[in-house]
mmCIF file of N, CA, C and O in Angstrom:
data_model
loop_
_atom_site.group_PDB
_atom_site.id
_atom_site.type_symbol
_atom_site.label_atom_id
_atom_site.label_comp_id
_atom_site.label_asym_id
_atom_site.label_seq_id
_atom_site.Cartn_x
_atom_site.Cartn_y
_atom_site.Cartn_z
ATOM 1 N N UNK A 482 0.640 -0.771 0.469
ATOM 2 C CA UNK A 482 0.006 -0.338 0.434
ATOM 3 C C UNK A 482 0.493 0.957 -0.436
ATOM 4 O O UNK A 482 1.634 1.412 0.641
ATOM 5 N N UNK A 483 0.330 2.401 -1.351
ATOM 6 C CA UNK A 483 1.327 3.564 -0.681
ATOM 7 C C UNK A 483 1.042 4.667 -0.304
ATOM 8 O O UNK A 483 -0.857 4.523 0.297
ATOM 9 N N UNK A 484 2.239 5.498 1.426
ATOM 10 C CA UNK A 484 0.524 6.216 1.630
ATOM 11 C C UNK A 484 1.051 7.171 0.951
ATOM 12 O O UNK A 484 1.337 7.660 0.349
ATOM 13 N N UNK A 485 -1.194 8.126 1.439
ATOM 14 C CA UNK A 485 -0.557 9.204 1.031
ATOM 15 C C UNK A 485 0.443 10.537 0.757
ATOM 16 O O UNK A 485 1.484 10.144 2.075
ATOM 17 N N UNK A 486 0.103 11.013 0.219
ATOM 18 C CA UNK A 486 2.146 11.390 0.234
ATOM 19 C C UNK A 486 3.453 11.603 0.622
ATOM 20 O O UNK A 486 4.421 12.278 0.435
ATOM 21 N N UNK A 487 2.988 10.795 0.537
ATOM 22 C CA UNK A 487 4.828 9.629 0.578
ATOM 23 C C UNK A 487 5.237 9.245 -0.529
ATOM 24 O O UNK A 487 5.176 9.936 -1.882
ATOM 25 N N UNK A 488 6.839 9.050 -0.077
ATOM 26 C CA UNK A 488 7.400 8.217 -0.836
ATOM 27 C C UNK A 488 7.339 7.970 -1.830
ATOM 28 O O UNK A 488 7.674 8.461 -3.181
ATOM 29 N N UNK A 489 6.662 6.499 -1.894
ATOM 30 C CA UNK A 489 5.821 5.892 -3.492
ATOM 31 C C UNK A 489 5.029 7.042 -3.817
ATOM 32 O O UNK A 489 5.230 6.439 -4.975
ATOM 33 N N UNK A 490 5.090 7.430 -3.519
ATOM 34 C CA UNK A 490 3.685 8.562 -4.257
ATOM 35 C C UNK A 490 4.125 8.824 -5.390
ATOM 36 O O UNK A 490 3.952 9.411 -6.455
ATOM 37 N N UNK A 491 5.780 10.137 -4.129
ATOM 38 C CA UNK A 491 6.328 10.819 -5.197
ATOM 39 C C UNK A 491 6.979 10.141 -6.015
ATOM 40 O O UNK A 491 6.977 10.627 -7.912
ATOM 41 N N UNK A 492 7.156 9.345 -5.778
ATOM 42 C CA UNK A 492 8.452 8.467 -6.834
ATOM 43 C C UNK A 492 7.208 7.810 -8.073
ATOM 44 O O UNK A 492 7.727 8.201 -9.205
ATOM 45 N N UNK A 493 5.874 7.829 -8.076
ATOM 46 C CA UNK A 493 4.978 7.333 -9.371
ATOM 47 C C UNK A 493 5.444 8.291 -10.144
ATOM 48 O O UNK A 493 4.461 9.197 -10.723
ATOM 49 N N UNK A 494 4.354 9.802 -9.291
ATOM 50 C CA UNK A 494 4.136 11.860 -9.997
ATOM 51 C C UNK A 494 5.739 11.677 -10.531
ATOM 52 O O UNK A 494 5.980 11.411 -12.189
ATOM 53 N N UNK A 495 6.313 11.368 -10.769
ATOM 54 C CA UNK A 495 8.639 11.229 -11.019
ATOM 55 C C UNK A 495 8.320 10.229 -12.368
ATOM 56 O O UNK A 495 8.653 10.880 -13.527
ATOM 57 N N UNK A 496 7.475 9.352 -12.282
ATOM 58 C CA UNK A 496 7.819 8.438 -13.068
ATOM 59 C C UNK A 496 6.587 8.889 -13.995
ATOM 60 O O UNK A 496 7.336 8.690 -15.100
ATOM 61 N N UNK A 497 6.027 9.014 -14.009
ATOM 62 C CA UNK A 497 4.610 10.320 -14.941
ATOM 63 C C UNK A 497 4.948 11.596 -15.622
ATOM 64 O O UNK A 497 5.269 11.559 -16.796
ATOM 65 N N UNK A 498 5.729 11.931 -14.617
ATOM 66 C CA UNK A 498 6.427 13.210 -15.304
ATOM 67 C C UNK A 498 7.969 12.823 -16.607
ATOM 68 O O UNK A 498 7.402 13.407 -17.413
ATOM 69 N N UNK A 499 8.314 11.993 -16.655
ATOM 70 C CA UNK A 499 9.480 11.499 -17.358
ATOM 71 C C UNK A 499 9.445 10.477 -18.303
ATOM 72 O O UNK A 499 9.138 10.419 -19.455
ATOM 73 N N UNK A 500 7.534 9.737 -18.054
ATOM 74 C CA UNK A 500 7.443 9.519 -19.189
ATOM 75 C C UNK A 500 6.383 10.638 -20.045
ATOM 76 O O UNK A 500 6.283 10.284 -21.347
ATOM 77 N N UNK A 501 6.731 11.785 -19.446
ATOM 78 C CA UNK A 501 5.764 13.264 -20.770
ATOM 79 C C UNK A 501 4.280 12.786 -20.231
ATOM 80 O O UNK A 501 3.443 14.240 -21.316
ATOM 81 N N UNK A 502 3.158 12.595 -19.548
ATOM 82 C CA UNK A 502 1.814 12.896 -19.122
ATOM 83 C C UNK A 502 1.853 14.283 -18.617
ATOM 84 O O UNK A 502 2.411 14.632 -18.242
ATOM 85 N N UNK A 503 0.916 14.834 -18.991
ATOM 86 C CA UNK A 503 0.738 16.105 -18.615
ATOM 87 C C UNK A 503 -0.211 16.835 -17.340
ATOM 88 O O UNK A 503 0.054 14.751 -16.773
ATOM 89 N N UNK A 504 0.142 17.476 -17.116
ATOM 90 C CA UNK A 504 -0.142 17.769 -15.468
ATOM 91 C C UNK A 504 -1.957 17.110 -15.075
ATOM 92 O O UNK A 504 -1.684 16.575 -13.892
ATOM 93 N N UNK A 505 -2.629 17.248 -16.001
ATOM 94 C CA UNK A 505 -3.849 16.570 -15.720
ATOM 95 C C UNK A 505 -4.022 15.734 -15.062
ATOM 96 O O UNK A 505 -4.881 14.619 -14.898
ATOM 97 N N UNK A 506 -3.212 14.887 -16.564
ATOM 98 C CA UNK A 506 -3.891 13.314 -16.330
ATOM 99 C C UNK A 506 -2.610 12.480 -15.371
ATOM 100 O O UNK A 506 -3.187 12.090 -15.192
ATOM 101 N N UNK A 507 -1.799 14.292 -14.788
ATOM 102 C CA UNK A 507 -1.483 13.426 -13.294
ATOM 103 C C UNK A 507 -2.084 13.199 -12.376
ATOM 104 O O UNK A 507 -2.322 12.245 -11.524
ATOM 105 N N UNK A 508 -2.577 14.473 -12.533
ATOM 106 C CA UNK A 508 -3.773 14.965 -10.831
ATOM 107 C C UNK A 508 -4.712 14.105 -11.368
ATOM 108 O O UNK A 508 -5.614 13.153 -10.102
ATOM 109 N N UNK A 509 -5.736 13.247 -12.715
ATOM 110 C CA UNK A 509 -6.494 12.392 -12.440
ATOM 111 C C UNK A 509 -5.697 10.958 -12.143
ATOM 112 O O UNK A 509 -6.741 10.326 -11.823
ATOM 113 N N UNK A 510 -5.029 10.311 -12.318
ATOM 114 C CA UNK A 510 -3.866 10.041 -12.192
ATOM 115 C C UNK A 510 -4.034 9.079 -10.228
ATOM 116 O O UNK A 510 -4.589 8.817 -9.545
ATOM 117 N N UNK A 511 -3.641 10.660 -9.808
ATOM 118 C CA UNK A 511 -3.217 10.367 -8.594
ATOM 119 C C UNK A 511 -5.364 10.111 -8.054
ATOM 120 O O UNK A 511 -4.811 9.466 -6.830
ATOM 121 N N UNK A 512 -6.308 10.831 -8.289
ATOM 122 C CA UNK A 512 -7.041 10.572 -7.875
ATOM 123 C C UNK A 512 -7.699 9.667 -7.945
ATOM 124 O O UNK A 512 -8.381 8.883 -7.000
ATOM 125 N N UNK A 513 -7.302 9.138 -9.157
ATOM 126 C CA UNK A 513 -8.245 7.595 -9.350
ATOM 127 C C UNK A 513 -7.100 6.533 -8.228
ATOM 128 O O UNK A 513 -8.080 5.383 -7.661
ATOM 129 N N UNK A 514 -6.216 6.158 -8.089
ATOM 130 C CA UNK A 514 -5.038 5.758 -7.335
ATOM 131 C C UNK A 514 -4.938 6.074 -6.058
ATOM 132 O O UNK A 514 -4.824 5.357 -4.895
ATOM 133 N N UNK A 515 -5.959 6.841 -5.629
ATOM 134 C CA UNK A 515 -5.867 7.749 -3.896
ATOM 135 C C UNK A 515 -4.015 8.274 -3.223
ATOM 136 O O UNK A 515 -3.954 7.308 -2.286
ATOM 137 N N UNK A 516 -3.350 7.857 -4.136
ATOM 138 C CA UNK A 516 -1.843 8.923 -3.507
ATOM 139 C C UNK A 516 -2.071 10.481 -2.486
ATOM 140 O O UNK A 516 -1.210 10.157 -2.144
ATOM 141 N N UNK A 517 -2.835 10.818 -2.461
ATOM 142 C CA UNK A 517 -2.504 12.550 -1.762
ATOM 143 C C UNK A 517 -3.391 13.260 -2.378
ATOM 144 O O UNK A 517 -3.975 13.707 -3.748
ATOM 145 N N UNK A 518 -2.570 14.488 -2.343
ATOM 146 C CA UNK A 518 -2.767 15.787 -2.480
ATOM 147 C C UNK A 518 -2.462 15.706 -4.184
ATOM 148 O O UNK A 518 -1.046 16.162 -3.593
ATOM 149 N N UNK A 519 -2.751 15.907 -5.303
ATOM 150 C CA UNK A 519 -2.407 16.580 -6.539
ATOM 151 C C UNK A 519 -1.499 17.349 -6.063
ATOM 152 O O UNK A 519 0.368 17.285 -6.870
ATOM 153 N N UNK A 520 -1.590 19.167 -5.512
ATOM 154 C CA UNK A 520 -0.532 19.904 -4.997
ATOM 155 C C UNK A 520 0.605 19.620 -4.835
ATOM 156 O O UNK A 520 1.651 19.683 -4.890
ATOM 157 N N UNK A 521 0.273 18.759 -4.035
ATOM 158 C CA UNK A 521 1.601 18.689 -2.704
ATOM 159 C C UNK A 521 2.870 17.612 -3.593
ATOM 160 O O UNK A 521 3.394 17.380 -2.813
ATOM 161 N N UNK A 522 1.731 16.283 -4.056
ATOM 162 C CA UNK A 522 2.555 15.552 -4.852
ATOM 163 C C UNK A 522 3.629 15.999 -5.767
ATOM 164 O O UNK A 522 4.839 15.591 -6.237
ATOM 165 N N UNK A 523 3.114 16.674 -6.660
ATOM 166 C CA UNK A 523 3.882 17.323 -7.446
ATOM 167 C C UNK A 523 4.579 18.758 -7.388
ATOM 168 O O UNK A 523 5.086 18.189 -8.002
ATOM 169 N N UNK A 524 4.088 19.135 -6.227
ATOM 170 C CA UNK A 524 5.665 20.631 -5.655
ATOM 171 C C UNK A 524 6.557 19.808 -4.702
ATOM 172 O O UNK A 524 7.878 19.326 -5.641
ATOM 173 N N UNK A 525 6.175 18.435 -4.432
ATOM 174 C CA UNK A 525 6.652 17.299 -4.034
ATOM 175 C C UNK A 525 7.882 16.445 -5.185
ATOM 176 O O UNK A 525 9.370 16.386 -4.992
ATOM 177 N N UNK A 526 7.175 16.053 -6.280
ATOM 178 C CA UNK A 526 8.103 16.342 -7.260
ATOM 179 C C UNK A 526 8.870 16.913 -7.349
ATOM 180 O O UNK A 526 10.370 16.291 -8.393
ATOM 181 N N UNK A 527 8.186 18.372 -8.073
ATOM 182 C CA UNK A 527 9.351 19.581 -8.633
ATOM 183 C C UNK A 527 10.681 19.719 -7.567
ATOM 184 O O UNK A 527 12.213 19.698 -8.047
ATOM 185 N N UNK A 528 10.649 18.787 -6.417
ATOM 186 C CA UNK A 528 11.757 19.201 -5.819
ATOM 187 C C UNK A 528 12.852 17.994 -5.279
ATOM 188 O O UNK A 528 14.171 18.736 -5.312
ATOM 189 N N UNK A 529 12.284 17.250 -6.109
ATOM 190 C CA UNK A 529 12.845 15.513 -6.202
ATOM 191 C C UNK A 529 13.475 16.195 -7.474
ATOM 192 O O UNK A 529 14.997 15.558 -7.380
ATOM 193 N N UNK A 530 13.366 17.146 -8.485
ATOM 194 C CA UNK A 530 14.193 17.460 -9.261
ATOM 195 C C UNK A 530 15.153 18.213 -9.205
ATOM 196 O O UNK A 530 15.778 17.848 -10.218
ATOM 197 N N UNK A 531 14.431 19.070 -8.802
ATOM 198 C CA UNK A 531 15.178 20.177 -7.894
ATOM 199 C C UNK A 531 16.894 19.503 -7.986
ATOM 200 O O UNK A 531 17.762 19.888 -8.002
ATOM 201 N N UNK A 532 16.820 18.688 -6.516
ATOM 202 C CA UNK A 532 18.236 17.510 -6.101
ATOM 203 C C UNK A 532 18.599 17.144 -6.956
ATOM 204 O O UNK A 532 20.321 17.401 -6.847
ATOM 205 N N UNK A 533 17.307 16.069 -7.688
ATOM 206 C CA UNK A 533 18.389 15.698 -8.852
ATOM 207 C C UNK A 533 19.133 16.312 -9.265
ATOM 208 O O UNK A 533 20.252 15.965 -9.952
ATOM 209 N N UNK A 534 19.081 17.980 -10.151
ATOM 210 C CA UNK A 534 20.117 18.861 -10.755
ATOM 211 C C UNK A 534 21.065 18.696 -10.316
ATOM 212 O O UNK A 534 22.156 19.424 -11.069
ATOM 213 N N UNK A 535 21.321 18.673 -9.191
ATOM 214 C CA UNK A 535 22.170 19.619 -8.461
ATOM 215 C C UNK A 535 23.360 17.594 -7.699
ATOM 216 O O UNK A 535 23.524 17.405 -7.080
ATOM 217 N N UNK A 536 24.114 17.984 -8.943
ATOM 218 C CA UNK A 536 25.397 16.412 -8.716
ATOM 219 C C UNK A 536 26.939 17.101 -8.487
ATOM 220 O O UNK A 536 26.651 18.410 -9.513
ATOM 221 N N UNK A 537 26.872 15.883 -8.343
ATOM 222 C CA UNK A 537 28.825 15.830 -8.154
ATOM 223 C C UNK A 537 29.208 15.350 -9.356
ATOM 224 O O UNK A 537 29.049 14.380 -10.407
ATOM 225 N N UNK A 538 29.850 16.504 -10.414
ATOM 226 C CA UNK A 538 30.045 16.720 -11.888
ATOM 227 C C UNK A 538 31.066 15.041 -12.030
ATOM 228 O O UNK A 538 30.808 14.279 -13.016
ATOM 229 N N UNK A 539 32.416 14.813 -11.404
ATOM 230 C CA UNK A 539 32.373 13.593 -11.509
ATOM 231 C C UNK A 539 32.097 12.753 -10.892
ATOM 232 O O UNK A 539 32.654 11.972 -12.050
ATOM 233 N N UNK A 540 31.364 12.879 -10.584
ATOM 234 C CA UNK A 540 30.575 11.599 -9.986
ATOM 235 C C UNK A 540 29.574 11.675 -10.754
ATOM 236 O O UNK A 540 29.610 10.111 -12.209
ATOM 237 N N UNK A 541 29.157 12.105 -11.371
ATOM 238 C CA UNK A 541 28.486 11.591 -13.283
ATOM 239 C C UNK A 541 29.018 11.381 -13.876
ATOM 240 O O UNK A 541 28.957 10.241 -14.896
ATOM 241 N N UNK A 542 30.183 12.426 -14.305
ATOM 242 C CA UNK A 542 31.388 11.433 -15.507
ATOM 243 C C UNK A 542 31.443 10.473 -14.694
ATOM 244 O O UNK A 542 31.990 9.536 -16.385
ATOM 245 N N UNK A 543 31.714 10.268 -13.934
ATOM 246 C CA UNK A 543 32.004 8.678 -13.936
ATOM 247 C C UNK A 543 31.089 7.550 -14.101
ATOM 248 O O UNK A 543 31.537 6.147 -14.086
ATOM 249 N N UNK A 544 29.961 7.868 -13.169
ATOM 250 C CA UNK A 544 28.901 7.239 -14.105
ATOM 251 C C UNK A 544 28.926 6.589 -15.769
ATOM 252 O O UNK A 544 29.005 5.917 -16.222
ATOM 253 N N UNK A 545 29.206 7.724 -16.217
ATOM 254 C CA UNK A 545 28.921 7.219 -17.746
ATOM 255 C C UNK A 545 29.943 7.094 -18.446
ATOM 256 O O UNK A 545 29.168 5.868 -19.412
ATOM 257 N N UNK A 546 31.049 7.189 -17.651
ATOM 258 C CA UNK A 546 31.971 6.846 -18.201
ATOM 259 C C UNK A 546 32.178 5.108 -17.763
ATOM 260 O O UNK A 546 31.704 3.903 -18.653
ATOM 261 N N UNK A 547 31.457 4.248 -17.047
ATOM 262 C CA UNK A 547 31.428 3.220 -16.238
ATOM 263 C C UNK A 547 30.228 2.506 -17.076
ATOM 264 O O UNK A 547 29.698 1.068 -17.532
ATOM 265 N N UNK A 548 28.405 3.154 -17.568
ATOM 266 C CA UNK A 548 27.466 3.066 -17.883
ATOM 267 C C UNK A 548 28.188 3.248 -19.807
ATOM 268 O O UNK A 548 27.222 1.487 -20.575
ATOM 269 N N UNK A 549 28.827 3.819 -20.500
ATOM 270 C CA UNK A 549 29.575 3.347 -21.779
ATOM 271 C C UNK A 549 30.433 2.042 -21.556
ATOM 272 O O UNK A 549 30.139 1.344 -22.618
ATOM 273 N N UNK A 550 30.828 2.045 -20.674
ATOM 274 C CA UNK A 550 31.634 0.644 -20.525
ATOM 275 C C UNK A 550 30.295 -0.391 -20.592
ATOM 276 O O UNK A 550 30.659 -1.525 -21.303
ATOM 277 N N UNK A 551 29.633 -0.617 -20.047
ATOM 278 C CA UNK A 551 28.988 -1.507 -19.849
ATOM 279 C C UNK A 551 28.551 -2.141 -20.534
ATOM 280 O O UNK A 551 27.508 -3.033 -21.500
ATOM 281 N N UNK A 552 27.313 -0.823 -21.013
ATOM 282 C CA UNK A 552 27.272 -0.943 -22.776
ATOM 283 C C UNK A 552 27.806 -1.687 -24.326
ATOM 284 O O UNK A 552 27.905 -2.308 -24.548
ATOM 285 N N UNK A 553 29.480 -1.399 -24.271
ATOM 286 C CA UNK A 553 30.340 -1.846 -24.926
ATOM 287 C C UNK A 553 30.188 -2.778 -24.449
ATOM 288 O O UNK A 553 30.119 -3.644 -25.465
ATOM 289 N N UNK A 554 30.765 -3.446 -23.648
ATOM 290 C CA UNK A 554 31.129 -5.216 -23.407
ATOM 291 C C UNK A 554 29.327 -5.508 -23.274
ATOM 292 O O UNK A 554 29.559 -6.674 -24.318
ATOM 293 N N UNK A 555 27.847 -4.765 -23.109
ATOM 294 C CA UNK A 555 27.221 -5.521 -23.695
ATOM 295 C C UNK A 555 26.498 -6.517 -25.497
ATOM 296 O O UNK A 555 26.507 -7.297 -25.479
ATOM 297 N N UNK A 556 26.783 -4.963 -25.214
ATOM 298 C CA UNK A 556 26.982 -5.112 -26.841
ATOM 299 C C UNK A 556 27.863 -6.347 -27.491
ATOM 300 O O UNK A 556 27.680 -6.379 -28.935
ATOM 301 N N UNK A 557 28.751 -5.970 -27.169
ATOM 302 C CA UNK A 557 29.817 -7.162 -28.344
ATOM 303 C C UNK A 557 29.498 -7.934 -27.428
ATOM 304 O O UNK A 557 30.131 -8.465 -28.928
ATOM 305 N N UNK A 558 29.179 -8.353 -26.365
ATOM 306 C CA UNK A 558 28.410 -9.866 -26.312
ATOM 307 C C UNK A 558 27.694 -10.603 -27.024
ATOM 308 O O UNK A 558 27.141 -11.848 -27.803
ATOM 309 N N UNK A 559 26.917 -9.151 -27.713
ATOM 310 C CA UNK A 559 25.455 -10.168 -28.900
ATOM 311 C C UNK A 559 25.725 -9.743 -29.902
ATOM 312 O O UNK A 559 24.969 -9.679 -30.704
ATOM 313 N N UNK A 560 26.888 -9.267 -30.512
ATOM 314 C CA UNK A 560 27.298 -8.560 -31.550
ATOM 315 C C UNK A 560 26.156 -7.805 -32.152
ATOM 316 O O UNK A 560 26.434 -7.633 -33.233
ATOM 317 N N UNK A 561 26.782 -6.548 -31.022
ATOM 318 C CA UNK A 561 25.345 -5.491 -32.162
ATOM 319 C C UNK A 561 26.715 -4.400 -31.578
ATOM 320 O O UNK A 561 27.242 -3.645 -31.042
ATOM 321 N N UNK A 562 27.696 -4.720 -32.845
ATOM 322 C CA UNK A 562 28.547 -3.767 -33.552
ATOM 323 C C UNK A 562 28.496 -2.580 -33.181
ATOM 324 O O UNK A 562 29.756 -2.032 -32.948
ATOM 325 N N UNK A 563 27.787 -2.432 -33.818
ATOM 326 C CA UNK A 563 27.162 -1.094 -33.885
ATOM 327 C C UNK A 563 26.840 0.085 -33.063
ATOM 328 O O UNK A 563 27.649 0.709 -32.956
ATOM 329 N N UNK A 564 26.501 -0.734 -32.033
ATOM 330 C CA UNK A 564 25.863 0.254 -30.784
ATOM 331 C C UNK A 564 27.224 0.055 -30.150
ATOM 332 O O UNK A 564 27.509 1.315 -28.856
ATOM 333 N N UNK A 565 27.812 -0.585 -30.144
ATOM 334 C CA UNK A 565 29.344 -0.819 -29.619
ATOM 335 C C UNK A 565 30.198 0.536 -30.396
ATOM 336 O O UNK A 565 31.079 0.958 -29.665
ATOM 337 N N UNK A 566 30.634 0.318 -31.381
ATOM 338 C CA UNK A 566 31.269 1.484 -31.791
ATOM 339 C C UNK A 566 30.467 3.442 -31.162
ATOM 340 O O UNK A 566 31.135 4.159 -30.945
ATOM 341 N N UNK A 567 29.008 2.345 -31.383
ATOM 342 C CA UNK A 567 29.023 5.017 -30.163
ATOM 343 C C UNK A 567 29.112 4.491 -29.181
ATOM 344 O O UNK A 567 29.104 5.899 -28.971
ATOM 345 N N UNK A 568 28.486 3.253 -28.136
ATOM 346 C CA UNK A 568 29.335 3.620 -27.150
ATOM 347 C C UNK A 568 30.714 4.007 -26.889
ATOM 348 O O UNK A 568 32.074 4.967 -26.307
ATOM 349 N N UNK A 569 31.653 3.187 -28.050
ATOM 350 C CA UNK A 569 32.970 3.687 -28.612
ATOM 351 C C UNK A 569 33.401 5.358 -28.046
ATOM 352 O O UNK A 569 34.191 5.699 -28.035
ATOM 353 N N UNK A 570 32.593 5.764 -29.601
ATOM 354 C CA UNK A 570 32.685 6.951 -29.720
ATOM 355 C C UNK A 570 32.441 8.045 -28.434
ATOM 356 O O UNK A 570 33.082 9.424 -28.525
ATOM 357 N N UNK A 571 31.518 7.243 -27.634
ATOM 358 C CA UNK A 571 31.183 8.030 -26.592
ATOM 359 C C UNK A 571 31.972 8.511 -25.660
ATOM 360 O O UNK A 571 32.138 9.373 -25.033
ATOM 361 N N UNK A 572 32.705 7.412 -25.207
ATOM 362 C CA UNK A 572 34.340 6.741 -24.300
ATOM 363 C C UNK A 572 35.375 8.857 -25.497
ATOM 364 O O UNK A 572 35.694 8.940 -24.474
ATOM 365 N N UNK A 573 34.915 8.071 -26.730
ATOM 366 C CA UNK A 573 35.990 8.910 -26.506
ATOM 367 C C UNK A 573 36.277 10.671 -27.255
ATOM 368 O O UNK A 573 36.900 10.737 -26.969
ATOM 369 N N UNK A 574 34.616 10.515 -27.191
ATOM 370 C CA UNK A 574 34.543 12.389 -26.471
ATOM 371 C C UNK A 574 33.935 12.064 -25.409
ATOM 372 O O UNK A 574 34.506 13.097 -24.917
ATOM 373 N N UNK A 575 34.537 11.368 -24.727
ATOM 374 C CA UNK A 575 34.638 12.083 -22.980
ATOM 375 C C UNK A 575 35.671 12.080 -22.551
ATOM 376 O O UNK A 575 36.480 13.282 -22.043
ATOM 377 N N UNK A 576 36.494 11.304 -23.645
ATOM 378 C CA UNK A 576 37.674 11.493 -23.241
ATOM 379 C C UNK A 576 38.377 12.827 -23.338
ATOM 380 O O UNK A 576 39.416 13.140 -22.676
ATOM 381 N N UNK A 577 38.335 12.538 -25.086
ATOM 382 C CA UNK A 577 38.579 14.340 -25.343
ATOM 383 C C UNK A 577 38.245 15.270 -24.099
ATOM 384 O O UNK A 577 39.099 16.696 -24.374
ATOM 385 N N UNK A 578 36.739 15.550 -24.056
ATOM 386 C CA UNK A 578 37.133 16.599 -22.956
ATOM 387 C C UNK A 578 37.173 16.280 -21.413
ATOM 388 O O UNK A 578 36.994 17.316 -20.330
ATOM 389 N N UNK A 579 37.705 15.968 -20.851
ATOM 390 C CA UNK A 579 38.637 15.386 -19.332
ATOM 391 C C UNK A 579 38.903 16.477 -19.808
ATOM 392 O O UNK A 579 40.833 17.020 -20.004
ATOM 393 N N UNK A 580 39.322 16.998 -18.143
ATOM 394 C CA UNK A 580 39.453 17.747 -17.739
ATOM 395 C C UNK A 580 41.111 17.796 -16.970
ATOM 396 O O UNK A 580 41.883 16.247 -17.014
ATOM 397 N N UNK A 581 42.251 18.370 -17.283
ATOM 398 C CA UNK A 581 43.651 18.080 -17.083
ATOM 399 C C UNK A 581 43.668 17.962 -15.696
ATOM 400 O O UNK A 581 43.458 19.490 -14.923
ATOM 401 N N UNK A 582 44.303 16.824 -14.667
ATOM 402 C CA UNK A 582 44.478 17.082 -13.583
ATOM 403 C C UNK A 582 45.237 18.748 -12.938
ATOM 404 O O UNK A 582 46.459 18.593 -13.958
ATOM 405 N N UNK A 583 44.504 18.318 -11.588
ATOM 406 C CA UNK A 583 45.092 19.659 -11.067
ATOM 407 C C UNK A 583 46.052 19.755 -10.019
ATOM 408 O O UNK A 583 46.046 18.127 -9.918
ATOM 409 N N UNK A 584 46.700 19.991 -9.671
ATOM 410 C CA UNK A 584 48.283 19.647 -8.797
ATOM 411 C C UNK A 584 47.246 19.133 -7.712
ATOM 412 O O UNK A 584 46.618 20.090 -7.526
ATOM 413 N N UNK A 585 47.568 17.896 -7.072
ATOM 414 C CA UNK A 585 46.977 17.299 -5.812
ATOM 415 C C UNK A 585 45.869 16.548 -6.174
ATOM 416 O O UNK A 585 45.508 15.794 -5.483
ATOM 417 N N UNK A 586 45.556 15.918 -7.532
ATOM 418 C CA UNK A 586 44.169 15.218 -7.948
ATOM 419 C C UNK A 586 45.146 15.047 -9.016
ATOM 420 O O UNK A 586 44.474 14.867 -9.707
ATOM 421 N N UNK A 587 46.088 13.944 -8.550
ATOM 422 C CA UNK A 587 46.709 13.326 -9.488
ATOM 423 C C UNK A 587 47.212 13.670 -10.209
ATOM 424 O O UNK A 587 47.575 12.763 -11.244
ATOM 425 N N UNK A 588 47.610 15.156 -10.460
ATOM 426 C CA UNK A 588 48.776 15.274 -12.045
ATOM 427 C C UNK A 588 49.978 14.286 -11.599
ATOM 428 O O UNK A 588 50.461 14.330 -10.689
ATOM 429 N N UNK A 589 50.079 14.466 -12.552
ATOM 430 C CA UNK A 589 51.868 14.120 -12.935
ATOM 431 C C UNK A 589 52.750 14.650 -12.483
ATOM 432 O O UNK A 589 52.769 16.136 -12.706
ATOM 433 N N UNK A 590 54.124 14.553 -12.279
ATOM 434 C CA UNK A 590 54.867 15.096 -10.989
ATOM 435 C C UNK A 590 54.446 15.686 -10.426
ATOM 436 O O UNK A 590 55.331 16.807 -10.065
ATOM 437 N N UNK A 591 54.132 15.986 -9.449
ATOM 438 C CA UNK A 591 53.531 16.616 -8.274
ATOM 439 C C UNK A 591 53.707 14.704 -7.273
ATOM 440 O O UNK A 591 53.484 14.055 -7.236
ATOM 441 N N UNK A 592 53.969 15.535 -6.261
ATOM 442 C CA UNK A 592 54.376 14.981 -4.292
ATOM 443 C C UNK A 592 53.398 14.969 -4.147
ATOM 444 O O UNK A 592 51.979 15.852 -4.195
#
């Protein structure tokens, strides 16, 4: 059971937003499923979206790198070479945009 206005209800609203549903459709679904107050849930989902946009760029870059590696590995296993090549191209772009290490952060020649 989903608690009204609780985390699972907010997650449901986020899912509908990400799927591209309209505000009216989301409000109707909230009412139909008895998830709580549509205004509270939509505002809570907006807060979650804002929070998700505040991330550590190095962590996100690392996640993307590992995701592309996994895509490459899986697509090579199933002989989907076109997708594997696109993953390699994305990795190449990431490498080209990689910031130069700063002193004290792994820079070569620093103590």
